[in-house]
mmCIF file of C-alpha atoms in Angstrom:
data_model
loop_
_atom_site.group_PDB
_atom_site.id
_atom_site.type_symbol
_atom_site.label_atom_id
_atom_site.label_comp_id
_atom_site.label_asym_id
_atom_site.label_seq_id
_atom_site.Cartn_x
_atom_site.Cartn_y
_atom_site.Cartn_z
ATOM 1 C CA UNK A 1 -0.483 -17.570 19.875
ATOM 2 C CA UNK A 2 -3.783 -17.930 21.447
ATOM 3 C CA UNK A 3 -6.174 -20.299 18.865
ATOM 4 C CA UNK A 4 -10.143 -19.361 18.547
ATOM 5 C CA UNK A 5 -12.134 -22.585 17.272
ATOM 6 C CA UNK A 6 -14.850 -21.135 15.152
ATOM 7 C CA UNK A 7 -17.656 -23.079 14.861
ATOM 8 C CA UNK A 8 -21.409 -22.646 12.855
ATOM 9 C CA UNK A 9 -23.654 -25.222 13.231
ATOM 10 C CA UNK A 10 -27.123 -25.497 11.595
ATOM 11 C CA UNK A 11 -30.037 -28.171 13.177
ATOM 12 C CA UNK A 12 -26.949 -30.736 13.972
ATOM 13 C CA UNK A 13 -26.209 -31.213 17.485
ATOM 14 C CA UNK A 14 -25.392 -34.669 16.755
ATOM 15 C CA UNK A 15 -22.593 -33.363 14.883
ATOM 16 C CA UNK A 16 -21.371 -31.286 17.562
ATOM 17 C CA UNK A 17 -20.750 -33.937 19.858
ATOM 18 C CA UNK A 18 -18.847 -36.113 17.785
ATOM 19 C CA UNK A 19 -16.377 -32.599 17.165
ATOM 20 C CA UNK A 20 -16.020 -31.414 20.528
ATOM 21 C CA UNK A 21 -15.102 -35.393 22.141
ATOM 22 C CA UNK A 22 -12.758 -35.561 18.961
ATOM 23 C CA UNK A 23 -11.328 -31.909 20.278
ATOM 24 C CA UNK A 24 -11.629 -33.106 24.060
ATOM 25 C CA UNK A 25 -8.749 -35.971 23.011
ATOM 26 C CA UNK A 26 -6.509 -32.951 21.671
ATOM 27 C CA UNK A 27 -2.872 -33.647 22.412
ATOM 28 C CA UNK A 28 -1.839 -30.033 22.167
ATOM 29 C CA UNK A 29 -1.603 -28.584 25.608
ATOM 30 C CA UNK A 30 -1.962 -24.288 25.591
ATOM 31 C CA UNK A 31 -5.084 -23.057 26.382
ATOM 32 C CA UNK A 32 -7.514 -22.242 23.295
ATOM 33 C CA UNK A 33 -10.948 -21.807 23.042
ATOM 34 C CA UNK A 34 -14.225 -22.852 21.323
ATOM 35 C CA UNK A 35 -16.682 -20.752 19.699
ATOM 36 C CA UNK A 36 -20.103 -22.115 18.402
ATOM 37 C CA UNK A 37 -22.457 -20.564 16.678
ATOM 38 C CA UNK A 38 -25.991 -21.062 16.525
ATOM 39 C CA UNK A 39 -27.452 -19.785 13.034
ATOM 40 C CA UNK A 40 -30.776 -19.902 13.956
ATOM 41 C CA UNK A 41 -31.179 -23.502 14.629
ATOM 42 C CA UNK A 42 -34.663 -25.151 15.535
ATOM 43 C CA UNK A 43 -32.802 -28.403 16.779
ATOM 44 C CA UNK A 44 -30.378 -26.444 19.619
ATOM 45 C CA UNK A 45 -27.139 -28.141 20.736
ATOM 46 C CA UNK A 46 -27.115 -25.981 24.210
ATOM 47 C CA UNK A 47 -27.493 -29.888 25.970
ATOM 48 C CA UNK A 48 -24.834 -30.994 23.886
ATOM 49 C CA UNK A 49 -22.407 -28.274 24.998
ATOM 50 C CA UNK A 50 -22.883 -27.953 28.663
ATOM 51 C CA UNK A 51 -21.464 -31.614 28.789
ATOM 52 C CA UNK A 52 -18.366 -30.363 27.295
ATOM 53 C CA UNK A 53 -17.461 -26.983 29.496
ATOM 54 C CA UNK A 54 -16.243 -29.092 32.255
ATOM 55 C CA UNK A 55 -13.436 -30.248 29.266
ATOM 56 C CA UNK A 56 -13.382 -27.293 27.086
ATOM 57 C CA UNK A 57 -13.349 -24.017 27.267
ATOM 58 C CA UNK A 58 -16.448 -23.245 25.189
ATOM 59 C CA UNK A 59 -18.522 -20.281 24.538
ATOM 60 C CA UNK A 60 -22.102 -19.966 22.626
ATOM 61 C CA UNK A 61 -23.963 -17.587 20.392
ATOM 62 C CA UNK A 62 -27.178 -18.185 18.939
ATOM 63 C CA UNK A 63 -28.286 -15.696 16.102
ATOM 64 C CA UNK A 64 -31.093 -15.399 13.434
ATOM 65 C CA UNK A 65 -30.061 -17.674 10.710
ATOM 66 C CA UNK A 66 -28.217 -15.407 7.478
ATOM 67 C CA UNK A 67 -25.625 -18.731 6.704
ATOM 68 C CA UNK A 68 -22.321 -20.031 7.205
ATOM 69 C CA UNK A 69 -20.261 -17.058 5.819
ATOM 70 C CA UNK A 70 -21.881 -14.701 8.291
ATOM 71 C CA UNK A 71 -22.080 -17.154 11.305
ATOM 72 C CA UNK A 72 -18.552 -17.647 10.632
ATOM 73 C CA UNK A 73 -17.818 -13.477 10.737
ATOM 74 C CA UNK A 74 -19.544 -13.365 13.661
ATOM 75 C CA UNK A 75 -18.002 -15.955 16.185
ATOM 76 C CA UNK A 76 -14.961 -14.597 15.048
ATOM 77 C CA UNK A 77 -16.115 -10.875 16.088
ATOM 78 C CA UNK A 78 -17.008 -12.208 19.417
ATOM 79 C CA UNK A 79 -13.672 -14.379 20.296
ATOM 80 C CA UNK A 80 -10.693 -13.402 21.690
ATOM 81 C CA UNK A 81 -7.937 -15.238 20.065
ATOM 82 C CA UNK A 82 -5.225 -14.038 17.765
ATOM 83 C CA UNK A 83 -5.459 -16.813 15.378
ATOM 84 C CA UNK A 84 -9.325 -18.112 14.429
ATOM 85 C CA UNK A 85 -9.510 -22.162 12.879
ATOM 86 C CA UNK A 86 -12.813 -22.580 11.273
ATOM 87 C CA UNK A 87 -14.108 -26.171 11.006
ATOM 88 C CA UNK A 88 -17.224 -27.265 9.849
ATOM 89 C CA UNK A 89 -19.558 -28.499 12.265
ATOM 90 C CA UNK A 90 -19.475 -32.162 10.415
ATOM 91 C CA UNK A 91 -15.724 -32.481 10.666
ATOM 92 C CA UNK A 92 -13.721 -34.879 13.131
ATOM 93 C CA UNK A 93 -10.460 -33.722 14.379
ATOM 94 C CA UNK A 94 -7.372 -35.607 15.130
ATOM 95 C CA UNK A 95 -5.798 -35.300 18.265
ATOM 96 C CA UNK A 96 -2.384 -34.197 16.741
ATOM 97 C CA UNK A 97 -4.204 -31.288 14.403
ATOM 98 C CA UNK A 98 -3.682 -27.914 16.852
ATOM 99 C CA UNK A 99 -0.037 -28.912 17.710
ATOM 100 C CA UNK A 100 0.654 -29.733 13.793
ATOM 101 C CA UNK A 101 -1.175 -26.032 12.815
ATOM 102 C CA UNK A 102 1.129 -24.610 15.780
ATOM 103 C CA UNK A 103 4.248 -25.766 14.479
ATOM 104 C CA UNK A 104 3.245 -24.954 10.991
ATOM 105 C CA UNK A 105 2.932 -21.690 11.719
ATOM 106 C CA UNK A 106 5.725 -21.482 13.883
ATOM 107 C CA UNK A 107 8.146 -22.443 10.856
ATOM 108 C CA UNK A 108 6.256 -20.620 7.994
ATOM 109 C CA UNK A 109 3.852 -18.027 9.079
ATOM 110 C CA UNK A 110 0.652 -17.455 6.864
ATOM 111 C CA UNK A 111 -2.339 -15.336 7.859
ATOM 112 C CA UNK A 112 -4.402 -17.692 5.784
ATOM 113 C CA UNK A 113 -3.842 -21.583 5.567
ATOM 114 C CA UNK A 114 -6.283 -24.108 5.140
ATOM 115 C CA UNK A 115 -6.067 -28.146 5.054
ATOM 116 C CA UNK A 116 -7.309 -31.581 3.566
ATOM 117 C CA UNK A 117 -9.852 -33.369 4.316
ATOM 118 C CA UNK A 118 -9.688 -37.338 4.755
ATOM 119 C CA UNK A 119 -12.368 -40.213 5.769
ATOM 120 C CA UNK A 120 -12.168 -42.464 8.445
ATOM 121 C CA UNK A 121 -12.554 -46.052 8.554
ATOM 122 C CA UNK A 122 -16.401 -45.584 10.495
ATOM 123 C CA UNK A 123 -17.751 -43.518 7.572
ATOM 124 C CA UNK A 124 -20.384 -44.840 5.017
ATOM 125 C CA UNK A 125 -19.576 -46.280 1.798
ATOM 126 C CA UNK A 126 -21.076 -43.416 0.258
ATOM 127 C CA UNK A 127 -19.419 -40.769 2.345
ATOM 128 C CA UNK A 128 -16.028 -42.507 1.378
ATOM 129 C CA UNK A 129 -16.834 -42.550 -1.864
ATOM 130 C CA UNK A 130 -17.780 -38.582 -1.808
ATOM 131 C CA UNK A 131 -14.507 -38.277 -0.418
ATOM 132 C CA UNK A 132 -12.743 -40.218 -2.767
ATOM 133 C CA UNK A 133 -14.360 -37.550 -5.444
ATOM 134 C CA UNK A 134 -13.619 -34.537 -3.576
ATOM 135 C CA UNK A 135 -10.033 -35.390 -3.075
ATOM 136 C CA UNK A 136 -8.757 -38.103 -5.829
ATOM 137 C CA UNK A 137 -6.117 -36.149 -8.064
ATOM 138 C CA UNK A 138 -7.659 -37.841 -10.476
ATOM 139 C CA UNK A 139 -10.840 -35.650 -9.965
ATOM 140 C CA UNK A 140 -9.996 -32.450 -8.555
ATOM 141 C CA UNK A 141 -6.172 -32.483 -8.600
ATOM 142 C CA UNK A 142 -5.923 -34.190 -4.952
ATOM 143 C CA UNK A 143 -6.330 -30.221 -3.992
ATOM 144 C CA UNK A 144 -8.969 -30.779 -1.394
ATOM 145 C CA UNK A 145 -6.707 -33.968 -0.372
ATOM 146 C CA UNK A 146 -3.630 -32.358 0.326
ATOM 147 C CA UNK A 147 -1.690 -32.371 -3.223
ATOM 148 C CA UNK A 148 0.869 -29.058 -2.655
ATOM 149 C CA UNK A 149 1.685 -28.853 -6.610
ATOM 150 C CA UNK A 150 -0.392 -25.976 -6.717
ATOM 151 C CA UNK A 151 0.800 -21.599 -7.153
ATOM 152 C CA UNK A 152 -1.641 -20.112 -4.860
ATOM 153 C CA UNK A 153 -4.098 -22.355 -2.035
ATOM 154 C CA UNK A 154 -7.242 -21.449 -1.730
ATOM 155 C CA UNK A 155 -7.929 -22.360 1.531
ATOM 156 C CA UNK A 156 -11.927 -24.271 2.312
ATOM 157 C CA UNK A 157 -13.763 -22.812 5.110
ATOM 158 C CA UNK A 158 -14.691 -26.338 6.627
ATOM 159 C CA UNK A 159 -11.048 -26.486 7.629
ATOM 160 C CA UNK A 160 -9.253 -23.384 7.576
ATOM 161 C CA UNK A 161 -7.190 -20.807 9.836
ATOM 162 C CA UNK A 162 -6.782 -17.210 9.676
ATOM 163 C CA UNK A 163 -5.062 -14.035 11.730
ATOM 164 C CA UNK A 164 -7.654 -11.631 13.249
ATOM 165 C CA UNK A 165 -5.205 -9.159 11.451
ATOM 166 C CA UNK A 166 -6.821 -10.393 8.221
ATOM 167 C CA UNK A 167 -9.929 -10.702 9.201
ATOM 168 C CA UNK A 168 -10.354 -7.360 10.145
ATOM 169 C CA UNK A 169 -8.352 -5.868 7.295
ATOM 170 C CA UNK A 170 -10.939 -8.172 4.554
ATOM 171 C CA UNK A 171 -14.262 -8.084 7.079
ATOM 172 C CA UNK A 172 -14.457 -11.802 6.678
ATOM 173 C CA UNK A 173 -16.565 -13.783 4.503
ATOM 174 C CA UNK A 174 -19.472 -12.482 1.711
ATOM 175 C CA UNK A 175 -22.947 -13.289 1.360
ATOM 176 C CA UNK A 176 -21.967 -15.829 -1.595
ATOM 177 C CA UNK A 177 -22.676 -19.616 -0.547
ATOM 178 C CA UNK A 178 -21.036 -21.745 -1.442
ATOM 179 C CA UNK A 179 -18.125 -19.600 -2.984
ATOM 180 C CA UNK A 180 -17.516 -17.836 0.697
ATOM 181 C CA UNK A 181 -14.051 -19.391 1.120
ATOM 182 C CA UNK A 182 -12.478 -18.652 -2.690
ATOM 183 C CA UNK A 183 -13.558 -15.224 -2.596
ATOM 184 C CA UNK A 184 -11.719 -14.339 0.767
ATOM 185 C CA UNK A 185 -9.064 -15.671 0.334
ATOM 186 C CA UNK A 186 -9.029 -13.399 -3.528
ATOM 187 C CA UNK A 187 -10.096 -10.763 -1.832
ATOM 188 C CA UNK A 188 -6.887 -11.630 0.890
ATOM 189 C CA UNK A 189 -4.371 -11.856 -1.763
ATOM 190 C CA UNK A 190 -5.398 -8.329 -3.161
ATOM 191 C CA UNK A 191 -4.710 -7.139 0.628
ATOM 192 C CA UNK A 192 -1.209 -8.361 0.088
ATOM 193 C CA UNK A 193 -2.219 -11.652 2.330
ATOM 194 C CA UNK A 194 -0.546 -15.274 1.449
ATOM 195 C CA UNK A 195 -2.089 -18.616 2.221
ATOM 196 C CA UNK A 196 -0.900 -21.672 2.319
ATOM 197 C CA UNK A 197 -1.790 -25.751 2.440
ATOM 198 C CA UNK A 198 -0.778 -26.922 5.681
ATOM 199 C CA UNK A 199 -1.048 -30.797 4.425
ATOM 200 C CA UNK A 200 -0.250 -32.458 7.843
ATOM 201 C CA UNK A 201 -2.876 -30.291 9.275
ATOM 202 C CA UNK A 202 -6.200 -32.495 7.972
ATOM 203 C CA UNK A 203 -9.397 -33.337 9.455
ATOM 204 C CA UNK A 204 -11.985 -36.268 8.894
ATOM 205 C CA UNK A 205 -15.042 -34.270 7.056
ATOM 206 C CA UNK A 206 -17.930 -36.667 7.557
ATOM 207 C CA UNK A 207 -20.374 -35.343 4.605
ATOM 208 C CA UNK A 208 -23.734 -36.421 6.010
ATOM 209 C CA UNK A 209 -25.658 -35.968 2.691
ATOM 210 C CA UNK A 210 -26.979 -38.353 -0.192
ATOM 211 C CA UNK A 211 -26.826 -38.233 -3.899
ATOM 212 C CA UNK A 212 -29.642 -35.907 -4.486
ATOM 213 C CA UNK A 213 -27.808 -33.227 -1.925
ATOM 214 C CA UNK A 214 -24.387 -33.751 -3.374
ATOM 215 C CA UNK A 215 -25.847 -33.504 -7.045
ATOM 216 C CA UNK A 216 -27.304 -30.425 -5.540
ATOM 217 C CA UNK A 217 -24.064 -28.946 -3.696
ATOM 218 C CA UNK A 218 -21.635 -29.534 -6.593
ATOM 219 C CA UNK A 219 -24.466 -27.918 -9.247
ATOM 220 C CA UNK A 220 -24.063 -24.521 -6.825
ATOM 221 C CA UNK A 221 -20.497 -24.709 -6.613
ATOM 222 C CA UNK A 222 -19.981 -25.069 -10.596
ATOM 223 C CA UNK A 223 -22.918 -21.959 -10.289
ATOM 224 C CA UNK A 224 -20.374 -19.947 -8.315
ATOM 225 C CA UNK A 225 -17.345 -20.145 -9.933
ATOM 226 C CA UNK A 226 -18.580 -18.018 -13.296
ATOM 227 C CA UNK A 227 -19.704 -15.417 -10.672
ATOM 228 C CA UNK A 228 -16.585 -15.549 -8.582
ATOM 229 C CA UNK A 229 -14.829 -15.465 -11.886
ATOM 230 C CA UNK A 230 -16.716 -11.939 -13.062
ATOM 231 C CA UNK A 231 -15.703 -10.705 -9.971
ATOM 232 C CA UNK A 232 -11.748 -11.783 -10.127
ATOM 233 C CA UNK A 233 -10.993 -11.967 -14.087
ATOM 234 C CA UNK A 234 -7.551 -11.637 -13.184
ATOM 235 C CA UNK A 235 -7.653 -15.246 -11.154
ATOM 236 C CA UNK A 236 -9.568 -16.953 -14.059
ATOM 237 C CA UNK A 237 -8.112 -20.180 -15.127
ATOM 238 C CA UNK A 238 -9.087 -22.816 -17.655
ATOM 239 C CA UNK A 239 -8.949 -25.740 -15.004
ATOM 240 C CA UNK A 240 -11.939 -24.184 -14.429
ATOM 241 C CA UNK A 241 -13.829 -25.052 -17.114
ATOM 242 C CA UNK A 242 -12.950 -28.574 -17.336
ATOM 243 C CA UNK A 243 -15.902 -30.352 -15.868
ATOM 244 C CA UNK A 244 -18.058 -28.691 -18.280
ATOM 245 C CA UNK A 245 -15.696 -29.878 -21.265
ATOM 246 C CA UNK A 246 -15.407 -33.290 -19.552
ATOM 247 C CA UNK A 247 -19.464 -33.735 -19.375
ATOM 248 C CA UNK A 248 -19.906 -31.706 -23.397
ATOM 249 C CA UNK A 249 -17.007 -34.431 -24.614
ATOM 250 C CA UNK A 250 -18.957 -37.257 -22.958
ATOM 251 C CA UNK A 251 -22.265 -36.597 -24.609
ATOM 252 C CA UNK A 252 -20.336 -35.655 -28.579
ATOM 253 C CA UNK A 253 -18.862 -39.180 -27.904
ATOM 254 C CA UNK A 254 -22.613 -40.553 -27.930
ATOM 255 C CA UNK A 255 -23.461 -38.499 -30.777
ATOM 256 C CA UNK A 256 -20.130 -40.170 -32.537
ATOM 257 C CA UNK A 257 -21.301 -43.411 -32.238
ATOM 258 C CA UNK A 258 -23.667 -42.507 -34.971
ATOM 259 C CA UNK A 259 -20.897 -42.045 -37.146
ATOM 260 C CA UNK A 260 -19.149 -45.350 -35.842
ATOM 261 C CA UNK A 261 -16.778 -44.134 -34.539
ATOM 262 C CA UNK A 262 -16.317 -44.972 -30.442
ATOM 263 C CA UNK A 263 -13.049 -43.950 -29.959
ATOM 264 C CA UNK A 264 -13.950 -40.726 -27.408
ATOM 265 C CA UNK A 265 -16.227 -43.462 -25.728
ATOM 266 C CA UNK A 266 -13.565 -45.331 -24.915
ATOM 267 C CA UNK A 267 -11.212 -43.035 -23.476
ATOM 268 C CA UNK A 268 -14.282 -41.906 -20.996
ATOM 269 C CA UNK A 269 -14.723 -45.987 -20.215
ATOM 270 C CA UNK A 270 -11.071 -45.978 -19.361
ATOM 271 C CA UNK A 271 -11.134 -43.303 -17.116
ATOM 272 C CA UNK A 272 -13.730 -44.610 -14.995
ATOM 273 C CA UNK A 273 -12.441 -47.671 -15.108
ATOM 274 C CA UNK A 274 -9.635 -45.892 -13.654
ATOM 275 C CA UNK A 275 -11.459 -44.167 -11.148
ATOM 276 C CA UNK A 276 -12.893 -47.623 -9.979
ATOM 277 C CA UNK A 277 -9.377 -49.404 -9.699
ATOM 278 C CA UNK A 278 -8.153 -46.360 -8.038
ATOM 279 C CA UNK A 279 -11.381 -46.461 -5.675
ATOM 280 C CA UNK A 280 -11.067 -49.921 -5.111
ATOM 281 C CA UNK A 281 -7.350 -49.968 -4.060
ATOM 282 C CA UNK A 282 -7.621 -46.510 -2.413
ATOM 283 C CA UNK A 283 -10.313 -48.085 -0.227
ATOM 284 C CA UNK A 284 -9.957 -52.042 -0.411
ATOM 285 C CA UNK A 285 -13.574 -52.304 -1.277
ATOM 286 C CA UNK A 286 -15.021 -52.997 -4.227
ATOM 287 C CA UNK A 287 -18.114 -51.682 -3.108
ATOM 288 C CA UNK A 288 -16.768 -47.817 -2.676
ATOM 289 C CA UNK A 289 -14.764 -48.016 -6.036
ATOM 290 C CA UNK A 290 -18.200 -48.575 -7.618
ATOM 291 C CA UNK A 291 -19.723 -45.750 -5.635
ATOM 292 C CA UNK A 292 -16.995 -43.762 -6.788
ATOM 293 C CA UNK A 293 -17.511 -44.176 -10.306
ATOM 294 C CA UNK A 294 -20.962 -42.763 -9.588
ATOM 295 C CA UNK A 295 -19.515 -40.182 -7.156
ATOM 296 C CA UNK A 296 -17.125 -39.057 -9.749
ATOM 297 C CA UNK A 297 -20.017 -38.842 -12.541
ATOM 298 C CA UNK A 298 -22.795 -36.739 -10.326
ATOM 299 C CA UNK A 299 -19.567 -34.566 -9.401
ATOM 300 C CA UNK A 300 -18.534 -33.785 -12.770
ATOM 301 C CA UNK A 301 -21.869 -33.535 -14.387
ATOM 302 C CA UNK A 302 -23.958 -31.509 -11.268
ATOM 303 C CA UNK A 303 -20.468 -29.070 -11.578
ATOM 304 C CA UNK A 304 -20.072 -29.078 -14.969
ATOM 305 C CA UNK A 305 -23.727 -28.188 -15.989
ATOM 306 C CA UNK A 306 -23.837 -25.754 -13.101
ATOM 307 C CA UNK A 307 -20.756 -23.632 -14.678
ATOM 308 C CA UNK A 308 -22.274 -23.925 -18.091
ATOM 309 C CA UNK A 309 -25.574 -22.053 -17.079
ATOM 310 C CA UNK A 310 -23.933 -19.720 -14.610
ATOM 311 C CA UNK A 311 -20.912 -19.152 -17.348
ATOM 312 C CA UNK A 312 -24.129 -18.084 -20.211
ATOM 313 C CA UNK A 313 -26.270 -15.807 -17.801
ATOM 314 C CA UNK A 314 -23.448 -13.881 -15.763
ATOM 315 C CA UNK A 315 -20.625 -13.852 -17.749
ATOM 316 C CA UNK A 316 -21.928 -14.265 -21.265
ATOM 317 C CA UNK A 317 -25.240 -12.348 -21.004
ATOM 318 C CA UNK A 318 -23.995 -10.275 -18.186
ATOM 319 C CA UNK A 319 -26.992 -10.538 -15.772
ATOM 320 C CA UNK A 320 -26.862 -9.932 -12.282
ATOM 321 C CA UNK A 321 -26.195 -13.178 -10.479
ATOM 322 C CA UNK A 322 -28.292 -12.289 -7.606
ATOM 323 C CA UNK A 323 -31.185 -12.076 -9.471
ATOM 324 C CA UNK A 324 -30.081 -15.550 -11.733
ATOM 325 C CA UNK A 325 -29.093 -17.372 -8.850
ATOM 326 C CA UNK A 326 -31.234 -16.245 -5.483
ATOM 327 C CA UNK A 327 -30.467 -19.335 -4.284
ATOM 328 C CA UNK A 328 -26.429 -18.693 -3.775
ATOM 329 C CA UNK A 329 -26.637 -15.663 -1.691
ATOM 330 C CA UNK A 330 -27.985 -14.667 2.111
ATOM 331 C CA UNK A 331 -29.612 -11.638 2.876
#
């Protein structure tokens, strides 16, 4: 099995070199190869590469920028493995991760698998906190952490593998960003594909964003599941809804104190509570369990108010999300 690295990257050559040293120190030893991909960039990483070829075998496209779905579709055209691994271009990757996706594979083949993320001890407070969010089960499930009580993964494209067999048979990822990654891997399972969480297979995603941008990315993913769920009604589920039930509760325990009666408060002071104890321990820093508290919030309430408006105009009012929401799809 020969492996094809598939890499976008977007204005961040800083981000590039910290991925290709951590894929330098690789402990798997077949050959593979690296493809980035240059949507349209005005800050280049060419510099950055050429200090890597001598290491890695590496090969570069640069393109007119059209996003991370079809920057993704396109290194893939152009390599020649058998077996693609996407990554984002802000991820770190262990030194065991190839070997642990080869043996994977090797006792449970999957065309489609994708794998948790994790933060390492040099990231920010905030970025650990973000992480804590993304991947707590008491936020998302522990999904995005590597939680396997789950009836069908659905693999995320900043750490994800898939057969050039499937690619070709689905033509890769939509327009839709963010949203890209559930929608293959729907529109894989209707092709008779399976995926799978390879939980030993993580990386170390280092988020480089601040609380306006993550209020902003979780408000367009809530935005994309209504439309994703339009598209799929048969993969609807009402897990789905819960951050907007979570943030609706919240505020009708306000309007309860009017009535004196706090009891709905109090279960939401618990659970952060929780969510800070959890944060603390998880991270041994008081510091990051109160970020998380406010990680947790912007998460819930940026998703939760983002499915509420998408849920009214696409689903409810039946508009064409394209026209709604510009913002979620490349040309």
């Amino acid at each position: 099995m020969y492996f094809s690295l598939i890499i976008p990257v977007y204005n961040r050559p800083e981000e590039i070199h910290e991925l290709l040293e951590s894929v330098s120190q690789t402990t798997y030893n077949e050959e593979f190869e690296i493809v980035i991909v240059e949507d349209g960039s005005t800050i280049r990483c060419e510099n950055v590469i050429e200090k890597y070829k001598s290491k890695l075998k590496i090969s570069y496209y640069f393109k007119d920028n059209s996003g991370p779905g079809a920057s993704r579709n396109y290194g893939m055209k152009k390599a020649r493995g058998d077996y693609f691994i996407i990554f984002d271009s802000d991820c770190i990757i262990p030194k065991q991760y190839l070997s642990e996706v080869e043996t994977a594979l090797k006792n449970n083949y999957v065309d489609c698998f994708g794998g948790p993320d994790r933060a390492l001890k040099s990231f920010s407070s905030t970025q650990k906190a973000i992480n804590f969010a993304m991947t707590s089960f008491l936020t998302t499930g522990g999904i995005r952490g590597g939680s396997e009580k789950i009836d069908k993964f659905q693999p995320r494209s900043f750490n994800m593998g898939i057969s050039k067999k499937a690619f070709e048979a689905s033509n890769g990822f939509g327009n839709i960003h963010p949203g890209e990654d559930p929608d293959l891997t729907i529109r894989l399972w209707k092709l008779g594909f399976e995926t799978k969480l390879f939980s030993k297979a993580f990386v170390y995603h280092k988020r480089r964003i601040d609380w306006e941008k993550f209020t902003i990315q979780v408000t367009k993913f809530g935005k994309a599941r209504p439309i994703l769920n339009s598209w799929y009604p048969e993969y609807n589920k009402l897990t789905y809804f819960f951050p907007t039930v979570f943030i609706l509760g919240f505020f009708l325990s306000l309007i309860s104190l009017i009535f004196a009666e706090d009891l709905l408060l109090k279960c939401y002071f618990l659970y952060f509570i929780l969510i800070f104890v959890v944060g603390t321990i998880q991270n041994r820093s008081i510091i990051i369990g109160y970020l998380a508290v406010i990680a947790v919030w912007k998460q819930f309430y940026g998703y939760g108010m983002g499915f509420l408006k998408s849920y009214i105009l696409v689903q409810v009012l039946k508009n064409d999300p394209k026209k709604v929401f510009p913002e979620l799809f490349f040309k």
